[in-house]
Amino acid sequence: MTARHPYVAVVGGGIGGLALALGLRRQGIEAVVHEQAPGLAHAGAGIAIGANGHRVLRELGVAEPLAATAVRPLRADFRHWRTGRSMVAHRLADTYEQRFGAPFWTVERAAVQQALLTALGPRHVRLGARCTGVEQTADAAVIRFADGSTAEADAVVGADGIHSAVRHSVFGPDEAVFSGTSGYRALVPMERLRHIPELAELVLWLWFGPGRHFIAYPVAAGRLLNFLAVVPDRNWTVESWSAQGDPAVLRAAFAGWHPFVTEILDAAEHPGRWALYDREPQRTWSTGRVTLLGDAAHAMLPHHGQGANQALEDAVTLARLLARTDAGRTSSALRAYERLRRPRTRLLQAGSRKNAGCFQLPDGPEADARNARLATLPDDLAWIHGHDALGALHTTAPEPV
């Protein structure tokens, strides 16, 4: 009998799930995305795409259509929370790309998701399909859905986020780890911010202060400013992209900060707010014909700006490994994927937790030492942004057997 490629069912229609399905189909492998929502959500505001993520978008054929709306910030500028003094700035627009071989982008999450969906084709996405469990037989993996239907595949990939139903079904219950902080996000039209002269430049702004921090950058070809304001609050535990924050509470949390920050907050009419969680690294992602991807496998805090980038790296790696194998050897491909990806994502999970404290130090010797270390940031982060997921696959990944 002639060997055939595996048929793959992906649970979750976020960036990672769509990227995997697109990568598989570009390799000639049948894949369908099962998404629980009735429509693909366009929430989440802005994200940063580093060179490591951009390489994947280029491989998937969506970098060019995204270029029209993505922004290439001129520099990353680290500012003192009260005085506005620039502690250090690093060139991005040209120097970064020369070093890492691809640009640094800031872009709306929805734009990335839409570009992937357009390239994949909506007929390969099944909406309103809420996964309730996954079972395995000798020859297949079977997804069960809330409406009573099932789907059978040679491989099932859980790309369904931090509260993954696939992970819970296959590996059992576990608890998300609450950071004790929450993040406010909003997209503010630049026309409301014309009175802030610094915003005439397209810059990634990072403001560090005692107990909280503020990050802002342009998206949508510079028409919108995305911000993330992280504050301590052990009582706000709602993890939702759609939960609304109180603008007055947000402004009060940054009282005394530089006018650059407070005036942006004043212009945000309906900031979203969500509690920040991650998870302890999984001991394993794969069992039999089932594996995990993105936040389902390695949920991390947003303090490295790598969540979407790591999901993209996962996707292109897994797609290539599955393309090397046949339906009867799917489990070996999933194990190879995990062996290649798990060490890197564990380091990023730990680094994101560590950054939370570094970003929010009070003025004093520790903050001064952190500021001095910012000068070497491009070197310190080269292992993240310089990574080539396909290159790593070619040089270190074992062949599925």
mmCIF file of N, CA, C and O in Angstrom, residues 164-243:
data_model
loop_
_atom_site.group_PDB
_atom_site.id
_atom_site.type_symbol
_atom_site.label_atom_id
_atom_site.label_comp_id
_atom_site.label_asym_id
_atom_site.label_seq_id
_atom_site.Cartn_x
_atom_site.Cartn_y
_atom_site.Cartn_z
ATOM 1 N N SER A 164 -6.494 25.266 27.374
ATOM 2 C CA SER A 164 -6.685 24.267 26.323
ATOM 3 C C SER A 164 -7.542 23.083 26.761
ATOM 4 O O SER A 164 -7.209 22.362 27.713
ATOM 5 N N ALA A 165 -8.623 22.854 26.019
ATOM 6 C CA ALA A 165 -9.449 21.670 26.252
ATOM 7 C C ALA A 165 -8.709 20.403 25.843
ATOM 8 O O ALA A 165 -8.895 19.333 26.453
ATOM 9 N N VAL A 166 -7.871 20.501 24.809
ATOM 10 C CA VAL A 166 -7.097 19.343 24.379
ATOM 11 C C VAL A 166 -6.120 18.939 25.463
ATOM 12 O O VAL A 166 -6.004 17.756 25.825
ATOM 13 N N ARG A 167 -5.388 19.902 26.006
ATOM 14 C CA ARG A 167 -4.425 19.588 27.067
ATOM 15 C C ARG A 167 -5.131 18.976 28.280
ATOM 16 O O ARG A 167 -4.674 17.977 28.852
ATOM 17 N N HIS A 168 -6.234 19.567 28.695
ATOM 18 C CA HIS A 168 -6.973 19.072 29.853
ATOM 19 C C HIS A 168 -7.455 17.643 29.612
ATOM 20 O O HIS A 168 -7.368 16.780 30.497
ATOM 21 N N SER A 169 -7.939 17.361 28.405
ATOM 22 C CA SER A 169 -8.470 16.043 28.105
ATOM 23 C C SER A 169 -7.377 14.975 28.084
ATOM 24 O O SER A 169 -7.564 13.865 28.588
ATOM 25 N N VAL A 170 -6.232 15.327 27.519
ATOM 26 C CA VAL A 170 -5.188 14.332 27.307
ATOM 27 C C VAL A 170 -4.242 14.210 28.493
ATOM 28 O O VAL A 170 -3.816 13.102 28.856
ATOM 29 N N PHE A 171 -3.908 15.353 29.126
ATOM 30 C CA PHE A 171 -2.910 15.339 30.197
ATOM 31 C C PHE A 171 -3.500 15.557 31.590
ATOM 32 O O PHE A 171 -2.786 15.507 32.578
ATOM 33 N N GLY A 172 -4.790 15.830 31.667
ATOM 34 C CA GLY A 172 -5.421 16.025 32.958
ATOM 35 C C GLY A 172 -5.409 17.477 33.387
ATOM 36 O O GLY A 172 -4.774 18.333 32.770
ATOM 37 N N PRO A 173 -6.138 17.792 34.475
ATOM 38 C CA PRO A 173 -6.265 19.180 34.914
ATOM 39 C C PRO A 173 -4.967 19.743 35.476
ATOM 40 O O PRO A 173 -4.151 19.031 36.058
ATOM 41 N N ASP A 174 -4.755 21.022 35.270
ATOM 42 C CA ASP A 174 -3.676 21.758 35.922
ATOM 43 C C ASP A 174 -4.153 23.189 36.108
ATOM 44 O O ASP A 174 -5.201 23.575 35.602
ATOM 45 N N GLU A 175 -3.396 23.953 36.828
ATOM 46 C CA GLU A 175 -3.805 25.313 37.165
ATOM 47 C C GLU A 175 -2.920 26.340 36.485
ATOM 48 O O GLU A 175 -1.689 26.203 36.478
ATOM 49 N N ALA A 176 -3.549 27.357 35.899
ATOM 50 C CA ALA A 176 -2.787 28.504 35.413
ATOM 51 C C ALA A 176 -2.197 29.251 36.604
ATOM 52 O O ALA A 176 -2.770 29.261 37.700
ATOM 53 N N VAL A 177 -1.040 29.862 36.413
ATOM 54 C CA VAL A 177 -0.348 30.579 37.478
ATOM 55 C C VAL A 177 -0.623 32.074 37.330
ATOM 56 O O VAL A 177 -0.246 32.681 36.319
ATOM 57 N N PHE A 178 -1.267 32.658 38.335
ATOM 58 C CA PHE A 178 -1.600 34.078 38.292
ATOM 59 C C PHE A 178 -0.392 34.904 38.709
ATOM 60 O O PHE A 178 0.238 34.636 39.732
ATOM 61 N N SER A 179 -0.085 35.909 37.916
ATOM 62 C CA SER A 179 1.101 36.736 38.169
ATOM 63 C C SER A 179 0.888 37.794 39.242
ATOM 64 O O SER A 179 1.850 38.434 39.675
ATOM 65 N N GLY A 180 -0.377 38.012 39.648
ATOM 66 C CA GLY A 180 -0.661 39.102 40.572
ATOM 67 C C GLY A 180 -0.730 40.455 39.903
ATOM 68 O O GLY A 180 -0.788 41.484 40.561
ATOM 69 N N THR A 181 -0.736 40.458 38.565
ATOM 70 C CA THR A 181 -0.807 41.703 37.802
ATOM 71 C C THR A 181 -1.892 41.572 36.734
ATOM 72 O O THR A 181 -2.310 40.471 36.373
ATOM 73 N N SER A 182 -2.325 42.714 36.260
ATOM 74 C CA SER A 182 -3.236 42.708 35.122
ATOM 75 C C SER A 182 -2.740 43.726 34.112
ATOM 76 O O SER A 182 -1.985 44.644 34.428
ATOM 77 N N GLY A 183 -3.169 43.527 32.870
ATOM 78 C CA GLY A 183 -2.754 44.405 31.792
ATOM 79 C C GLY A 183 -3.940 45.121 31.185
ATOM 80 O O GLY A 183 -4.981 44.509 30.910
ATOM 81 N N TYR A 184 -3.798 46.413 31.005
ATOM 82 C CA TYR A 184 -4.775 47.209 30.260
ATOM 83 C C TYR A 184 -4.251 47.376 28.843
ATOM 84 O O TYR A 184 -3.078 47.692 28.638
ATOM 85 N N ARG A 185 -5.145 47.207 27.862
ATOM 86 C CA ARG A 185 -4.775 47.404 26.465
ATOM 87 C C ARG A 185 -5.803 48.301 25.791
ATOM 88 O O ARG A 185 -6.982 48.283 26.130
ATOM 89 N N ALA A 186 -5.330 49.046 24.821
ATOM 90 C CA ALA A 186 -6.246 49.828 23.994
ATOM 91 C C ALA A 186 -5.537 50.226 22.709
ATOM 92 O O ALA A 186 -4.301 50.292 22.651
ATOM 93 N N LEU A 187 -6.349 50.485 21.705
ATOM 94 C CA LEU A 187 -5.886 51.092 20.460
ATOM 95 C C LEU A 187 -6.445 52.506 20.409
ATOM 96 O O LEU A 187 -7.661 52.697 20.443
ATOM 97 N N VAL A 188 -5.565 53.483 20.352
ATOM 98 C CA VAL A 188 -5.971 54.890 20.375
ATOM 99 C C VAL A 188 -5.660 55.514 19.016
ATOM 100 O O VAL A 188 -4.514 55.440 18.544
ATOM 101 N N PRO A 189 -6.643 56.134 18.362
ATOM 102 C CA PRO A 189 -6.348 56.812 17.087
ATOM 103 C C PRO A 189 -5.280 57.884 17.269
ATOM 104 O O PRO A 189 -5.348 58.691 18.206
ATOM 105 N N MET A 190 -4.307 57.907 16.385
ATOM 106 C CA MET A 190 -3.219 58.881 16.488
ATOM 107 C C MET A 190 -3.732 60.316 16.394
ATOM 108 O O MET A 190 -3.122 61.229 16.955
ATOM 109 N N GLU A 191 -4.842 60.519 15.728
ATOM 110 C CA GLU A 191 -5.353 61.885 15.594
ATOM 111 C C GLU A 191 -5.753 62.476 16.950
ATOM 112 O O GLU A 191 -5.765 63.695 17.104
ATOM 113 N N ARG A 192 -6.045 61.625 17.925
ATOM 114 C CA ARG A 192 -6.343 62.127 19.268
ATOM 115 C C ARG A 192 -5.093 62.509 20.038
ATOM 116 O O ARG A 192 -5.174 63.089 21.112
ATOM 117 N N LEU A 193 -3.943 62.150 19.500
ATOM 118 C CA LEU A 193 -2.688 62.318 20.237
ATOM 119 C C LEU A 193 -1.735 63.288 19.547
ATOM 120 O O LEU A 193 -0.540 63.288 19.819
ATOM 121 N N ARG A 194 -2.271 64.130 18.687
ATOM 122 C CA ARG A 194 -1.409 65.057 17.949
ATOM 123 C C ARG A 194 -0.689 66.042 18.854
ATOM 124 O O ARG A 194 0.333 66.614 18.473
ATOM 125 N N HIS A 195 -1.221 66.256 20.056
ATOM 126 C CA HIS A 195 -0.601 67.209 20.982
ATOM 127 C C HIS A 195 0.638 66.627 21.671
ATOM 128 O O HIS A 195 1.300 67.323 22.438
ATOM 129 N N ILE A 196 0.959 65.332 21.406
ATOM 130 C CA ILE A 196 2.165 64.727 21.972
ATOM 131 C C ILE A 196 3.215 64.676 20.865
ATOM 132 O O ILE A 196 3.184 63.797 19.993
ATOM 133 N N PRO A 197 4.133 65.602 20.838
ATOM 134 C CA PRO A 197 5.028 65.740 19.677
ATOM 135 C C PRO A 197 5.887 64.508 19.429
ATOM 136 O O PRO A 197 6.222 64.206 18.275
ATOM 137 N N GLU A 198 6.265 63.780 20.494
ATOM 138 C CA GLU A 198 7.143 62.624 20.302
ATOM 139 C C GLU A 198 6.500 61.558 19.418
ATOM 140 O O GLU A 198 7.195 60.778 18.763
ATOM 141 N N LEU A 199 5.179 61.512 19.392
ATOM 142 C CA LEU A 199 4.494 60.475 18.627
ATOM 143 C C LEU A 199 4.534 60.724 17.125
ATOM 144 O O LEU A 199 4.066 59.889 16.349
ATOM 145 N N ALA A 200 5.086 61.854 16.710
ATOM 146 C CA ALA A 200 5.281 62.078 15.279
ATOM 147 C C ALA A 200 6.263 61.059 14.705
ATOM 148 O O ALA A 200 6.234 60.755 13.509
ATOM 149 N N GLU A 201 7.140 60.528 15.551
ATOM 150 C CA GLU A 201 8.052 59.467 15.152
ATOM 151 C C GLU A 201 7.441 58.110 15.477
ATOM 152 O O GLU A 201 6.775 57.954 16.505
ATOM 153 N N LEU A 202 7.646 57.144 14.613
ATOM 154 C CA LEU A 202 7.144 55.791 14.847
ATOM 155 C C LEU A 202 8.174 55.024 15.671
ATOM 156 O O LEU A 202 9.192 54.554 15.163
ATOM 157 N N VAL A 203 7.892 54.946 16.963
ATOM 158 C CA VAL A 203 8.866 54.434 17.933
ATOM 159 C C VAL A 203 8.177 53.413 18.837
ATOM 160 O O VAL A 203 6.976 53.518 19.111
ATOM 161 N N LEU A 204 8.939 52.417 19.295
ATOM 162 C CA LEU A 204 8.505 51.520 20.350
ATOM 163 C C LEU A 204 8.916 52.144 21.678
ATOM 164 O O LEU A 204 10.105 52.280 21.958
ATOM 165 N N TRP A 205 7.926 52.555 22.481
ATOM 166 C CA TRP A 205 8.178 53.251 23.737
ATOM 167 C C TRP A 205 8.020 52.283 24.908
ATOM 168 O O TRP A 205 7.001 51.602 25.020
ATOM 169 N N LEU A 206 9.006 52.251 25.815
ATOM 170 C CA LEU A 206 8.949 51.406 26.998
ATOM 171 C C LEU A 206 9.257 52.263 28.216
ATOM 172 O O LEU A 206 10.369 52.806 28.340
ATOM 173 N N TRP A 207 8.288 52.405 29.095
ATOM 174 C CA TRP A 207 8.390 53.229 30.291
ATOM 175 C C TRP A 207 8.359 52.324 31.515
ATOM 176 O O TRP A 207 7.386 51.613 31.746
ATOM 177 N N PHE A 208 9.454 52.352 32.298
ATOM 178 C CA PHE A 208 9.576 51.497 33.470
ATOM 179 C C PHE A 208 9.421 52.334 34.736
ATOM 180 O O PHE A 208 9.994 53.429 34.852
ATOM 181 N N GLY A 209 8.655 51.831 35.702
ATOM 182 C CA GLY A 209 8.462 52.563 36.951
ATOM 183 C C GLY A 209 8.191 51.635 38.111
ATOM 184 O O GLY A 209 8.062 50.414 37.941
ATOM 185 N N PRO A 210 8.079 52.186 39.315
ATOM 186 C CA PRO A 210 7.890 51.354 40.496
ATOM 187 C C PRO A 210 6.546 50.619 40.459
ATOM 188 O O PRO A 210 5.491 51.232 40.439
ATOM 189 N N GLY A 211 6.622 49.297 40.405
ATOM 190 C CA GLY A 211 5.432 48.482 40.524
ATOM 191 C C GLY A 211 4.557 48.396 39.288
ATOM 192 O O GLY A 211 3.523 47.727 39.315
ATOM 193 N N ARG A 212 4.937 49.067 38.202
ATOM 194 C CA ARG A 212 4.124 49.033 36.980
ATOM 195 C C ARG A 212 4.976 49.465 35.781
ATOM 196 O O ARG A 212 6.037 50.065 35.953
ATOM 197 N N HIS A 213 4.498 49.170 34.594
ATOM 198 C CA HIS A 213 5.212 49.638 33.407
ATOM 199 C C HIS A 213 4.216 49.868 32.282
ATOM 200 O O HIS A 213 3.068 49.414 32.318
ATOM 201 N N PHE A 214 4.684 50.586 31.260
ATOM 202 C CA PHE A 214 3.825 51.041 30.173
ATOM 203 C C PHE A 214 4.593 50.901 28.867
ATOM 204 O O PHE A 214 5.727 51.372 28.750
ATOM 205 N N ILE A 215 3.981 50.243 27.897
ATOM 206 C CA ILE A 215 4.590 50.044 26.581
ATOM 207 C C ILE A 215 3.613 50.536 25.523
ATOM 208 O O ILE A 215 2.419 50.257 25.597
ATOM 209 N N ALA A 216 4.113 51.285 24.548
ATOM 210 C CA ALA A 216 3.253 51.801 23.483
ATOM 211 C C ALA A 216 3.991 51.739 22.155
ATOM 212 O O ALA A 216 5.214 51.944 22.099
ATOM 213 N N TYR A 217 3.230 51.453 21.092
ATOM 214 C CA TYR A 217 3.823 51.434 19.759
ATOM 215 C C TYR A 217 2.725 51.598 18.715
ATOM 216 O O TYR A 217 1.565 51.259 18.939
ATOM 217 N N PRO A 218 3.091 52.127 17.541
ATOM 218 C CA PRO A 218 2.103 52.342 16.474
ATOM 219 C C PRO A 218 1.807 51.045 15.727
ATOM 220 O O PRO A 218 2.672 50.174 15.584
ATOM 221 N N VAL A 219 0.579 50.928 15.251
ATOM 222 C CA VAL A 219 0.163 49.828 14.383
ATOM 223 C C VAL A 219 -0.709 50.420 13.276
ATOM 224 O O VAL A 219 -0.908 51.634 13.211
ATOM 225 N N ALA A 220 -1.243 49.557 12.418
ATOM 226 C CA ALA A 220 -2.165 49.983 11.351
ATOM 227 C C ALA A 220 -1.559 51.106 10.514
ATOM 228 O O ALA A 220 -2.171 52.154 10.309
ATOM 229 N N ALA A 221 -0.331 50.871 10.039
ATOM 230 C CA ALA A 221 0.376 51.845 9.208
ATOM 231 C C ALA A 221 0.531 53.192 9.902
ATOM 232 O O ALA A 221 0.596 54.238 9.248
ATOM 233 N N GLY A 222 0.595 53.184 11.230
ATOM 234 C CA GLY A 222 0.788 54.400 12.002
ATOM 235 C C GLY A 222 -0.485 55.150 12.346
ATOM 236 O O GLY A 222 -0.420 56.219 12.953
ATOM 237 N N ARG A 223 -1.639 54.600 12.002
ATOM 238 C CA ARG A 223 -2.900 55.297 12.282
ATOM 239 C C ARG A 223 -3.380 55.108 13.716
ATOM 240 O O ARG A 223 -4.165 55.909 14.220
ATOM 241 N N LEU A 224 -2.908 54.056 14.373
ATOM 242 C CA LEU A 224 -3.337 53.744 15.729
ATOM 243 C C LEU A 224 -2.123 53.566 16.622
ATOM 244 O O LEU A 224 -1.056 53.117 16.172
ATOM 245 N N LEU A 225 -2.302 53.890 17.904
ATOM 246 C CA LEU A 225 -1.274 53.620 18.906
ATOM 247 C C LEU A 225 -1.798 52.532 19.833
ATOM 248 O O LEU A 225 -2.869 52.667 20.426
ATOM 249 N N ASN A 226 -1.058 51.451 19.919
ATOM 250 C CA ASN A 226 -1.390 50.367 20.844
ATOM 251 C C ASN A 226 -0.615 50.573 22.138
ATOM 252 O O ASN A 226 0.568 50.907 22.114
ATOM 253 N N PHE A 227 -1.284 50.384 23.273
ATOM 254 C CA PHE A 227 -0.529 50.406 24.527
ATOM 255 C C PHE A 227 -0.894 49.218 25.403
ATOM 256 O O PHE A 227 -1.989 48.656 25.323
ATOM 257 N N LEU A 228 0.066 48.845 26.236
ATOM 258 C CA LEU A 228 -0.101 47.858 27.295
ATOM 259 C C LEU A 228 0.374 48.495 28.580
ATOM 260 O O LEU A 228 1.531 48.911 28.675
ATOM 261 N N ALA A 229 -0.511 48.584 29.565
ATOM 262 C CA ALA A 229 -0.173 49.140 30.875
ATOM 263 C C ALA A 229 -0.349 48.034 31.902
ATOM 264 O O ALA A 229 -1.465 47.525 32.086
ATOM 265 N N VAL A 230 0.727 47.642 32.556
ATOM 266 C CA VAL A 230 0.694 46.522 33.496
ATOM 267 C C VAL A 230 0.742 47.060 34.918
ATOM 268 O O VAL A 230 1.639 47.843 35.267
ATOM 269 N N VAL A 231 -0.228 46.633 35.731
ATOM 270 C CA VAL A 231 -0.362 47.131 37.099
ATOM 271 C C VAL A 231 -0.522 45.951 38.053
ATOM 272 O O VAL A 231 -1.013 44.891 37.664
ATOM 273 N N PRO A 232 -0.136 46.137 39.322
ATOM 274 C CA PRO A 232 -0.353 45.070 40.304
ATOM 275 C C PRO A 232 -1.808 45.060 40.768
ATOM 276 O O PRO A 232 -2.403 46.117 40.987
ATOM 277 N N ASP A 233 -2.371 43.893 40.904
ATOM 278 C CA ASP A 233 -3.724 43.766 41.454
ATOM 279 C C ASP A 233 -4.046 42.286 41.617
ATOM 280 O O ASP A 233 -4.350 41.599 40.648
ATOM 281 N N ARG A 234 -3.974 41.808 42.833
ATOM 282 C CA ARG A 234 -4.241 40.400 43.093
ATOM 283 C C ARG A 234 -5.726 40.090 43.155
ATOM 284 O O ARG A 234 -6.121 38.922 43.250
ATOM 285 N N ASN A 235 -6.565 41.117 43.097
ATOM 286 C CA ASN A 235 -8.005 40.891 43.164
ATOM 287 C C ASN A 235 -8.654 40.780 41.794
ATOM 288 O O ASN A 235 -9.777 40.283 41.673
ATOM 289 N N TRP A 236 -7.982 41.284 40.737
ATOM 290 C CA TRP A 236 -8.542 41.203 39.392
ATOM 291 C C TRP A 236 -8.004 39.932 38.744
ATOM 292 O O TRP A 236 -6.843 39.840 38.377
ATOM 293 N N THR A 237 -8.832 38.927 38.619
ATOM 294 C CA THR A 237 -8.385 37.629 38.122
ATOM 295 C C THR A 237 -9.096 37.222 36.837
ATOM 296 O O THR A 237 -9.047 36.061 36.433
ATOM 297 N N VAL A 238 -9.765 38.176 36.175
ATOM 298 C CA VAL A 238 -10.509 37.874 34.964
ATOM 299 C C VAL A 238 -9.548 37.831 33.781
ATOM 300 O O VAL A 238 -8.935 38.841 33.441
ATOM 301 N N GLU A 239 -9.432 36.652 33.179
ATOM 302 C CA GLU A 239 -8.563 36.522 32.009
ATOM 303 C C GLU A 239 -9.452 36.504 30.775
ATOM 304 O O GLU A 239 -10.004 35.478 30.395
ATOM 305 N N SER A 240 -9.602 37.651 30.148
ATOM 306 C CA SER A 240 -10.511 37.762 29.012
ATOM 307 C C SER A 240 -10.069 38.907 28.127
ATOM 308 O O SER A 240 -9.765 40.000 28.618
ATOM 309 N N TRP A 241 -10.044 38.646 26.789
ATOM 310 C CA TRP A 241 -9.709 39.709 25.852
ATOM 311 C C TRP A 241 -10.830 40.739 25.764
ATOM 312 O O TRP A 241 -10.621 41.844 25.275
ATOM 313 N N SER A 242 -12.031 40.388 26.215
ATOM 314 C CA SER A 242 -13.168 41.288 26.040
ATOM 315 C C SER A 242 -13.567 42.035 27.309
ATOM 316 O O SER A 242 -14.428 42.901 27.259
ATOM 317 N N ALA A 243 -12.954 41.723 28.450
ATOM 318 C CA ALA A 243 -13.307 42.418 29.695
ATOM 319 C C ALA A 243 -12.885 43.883 29.613
ATOM 320 O O ALA A 243 -11.809 44.218 29.104
#
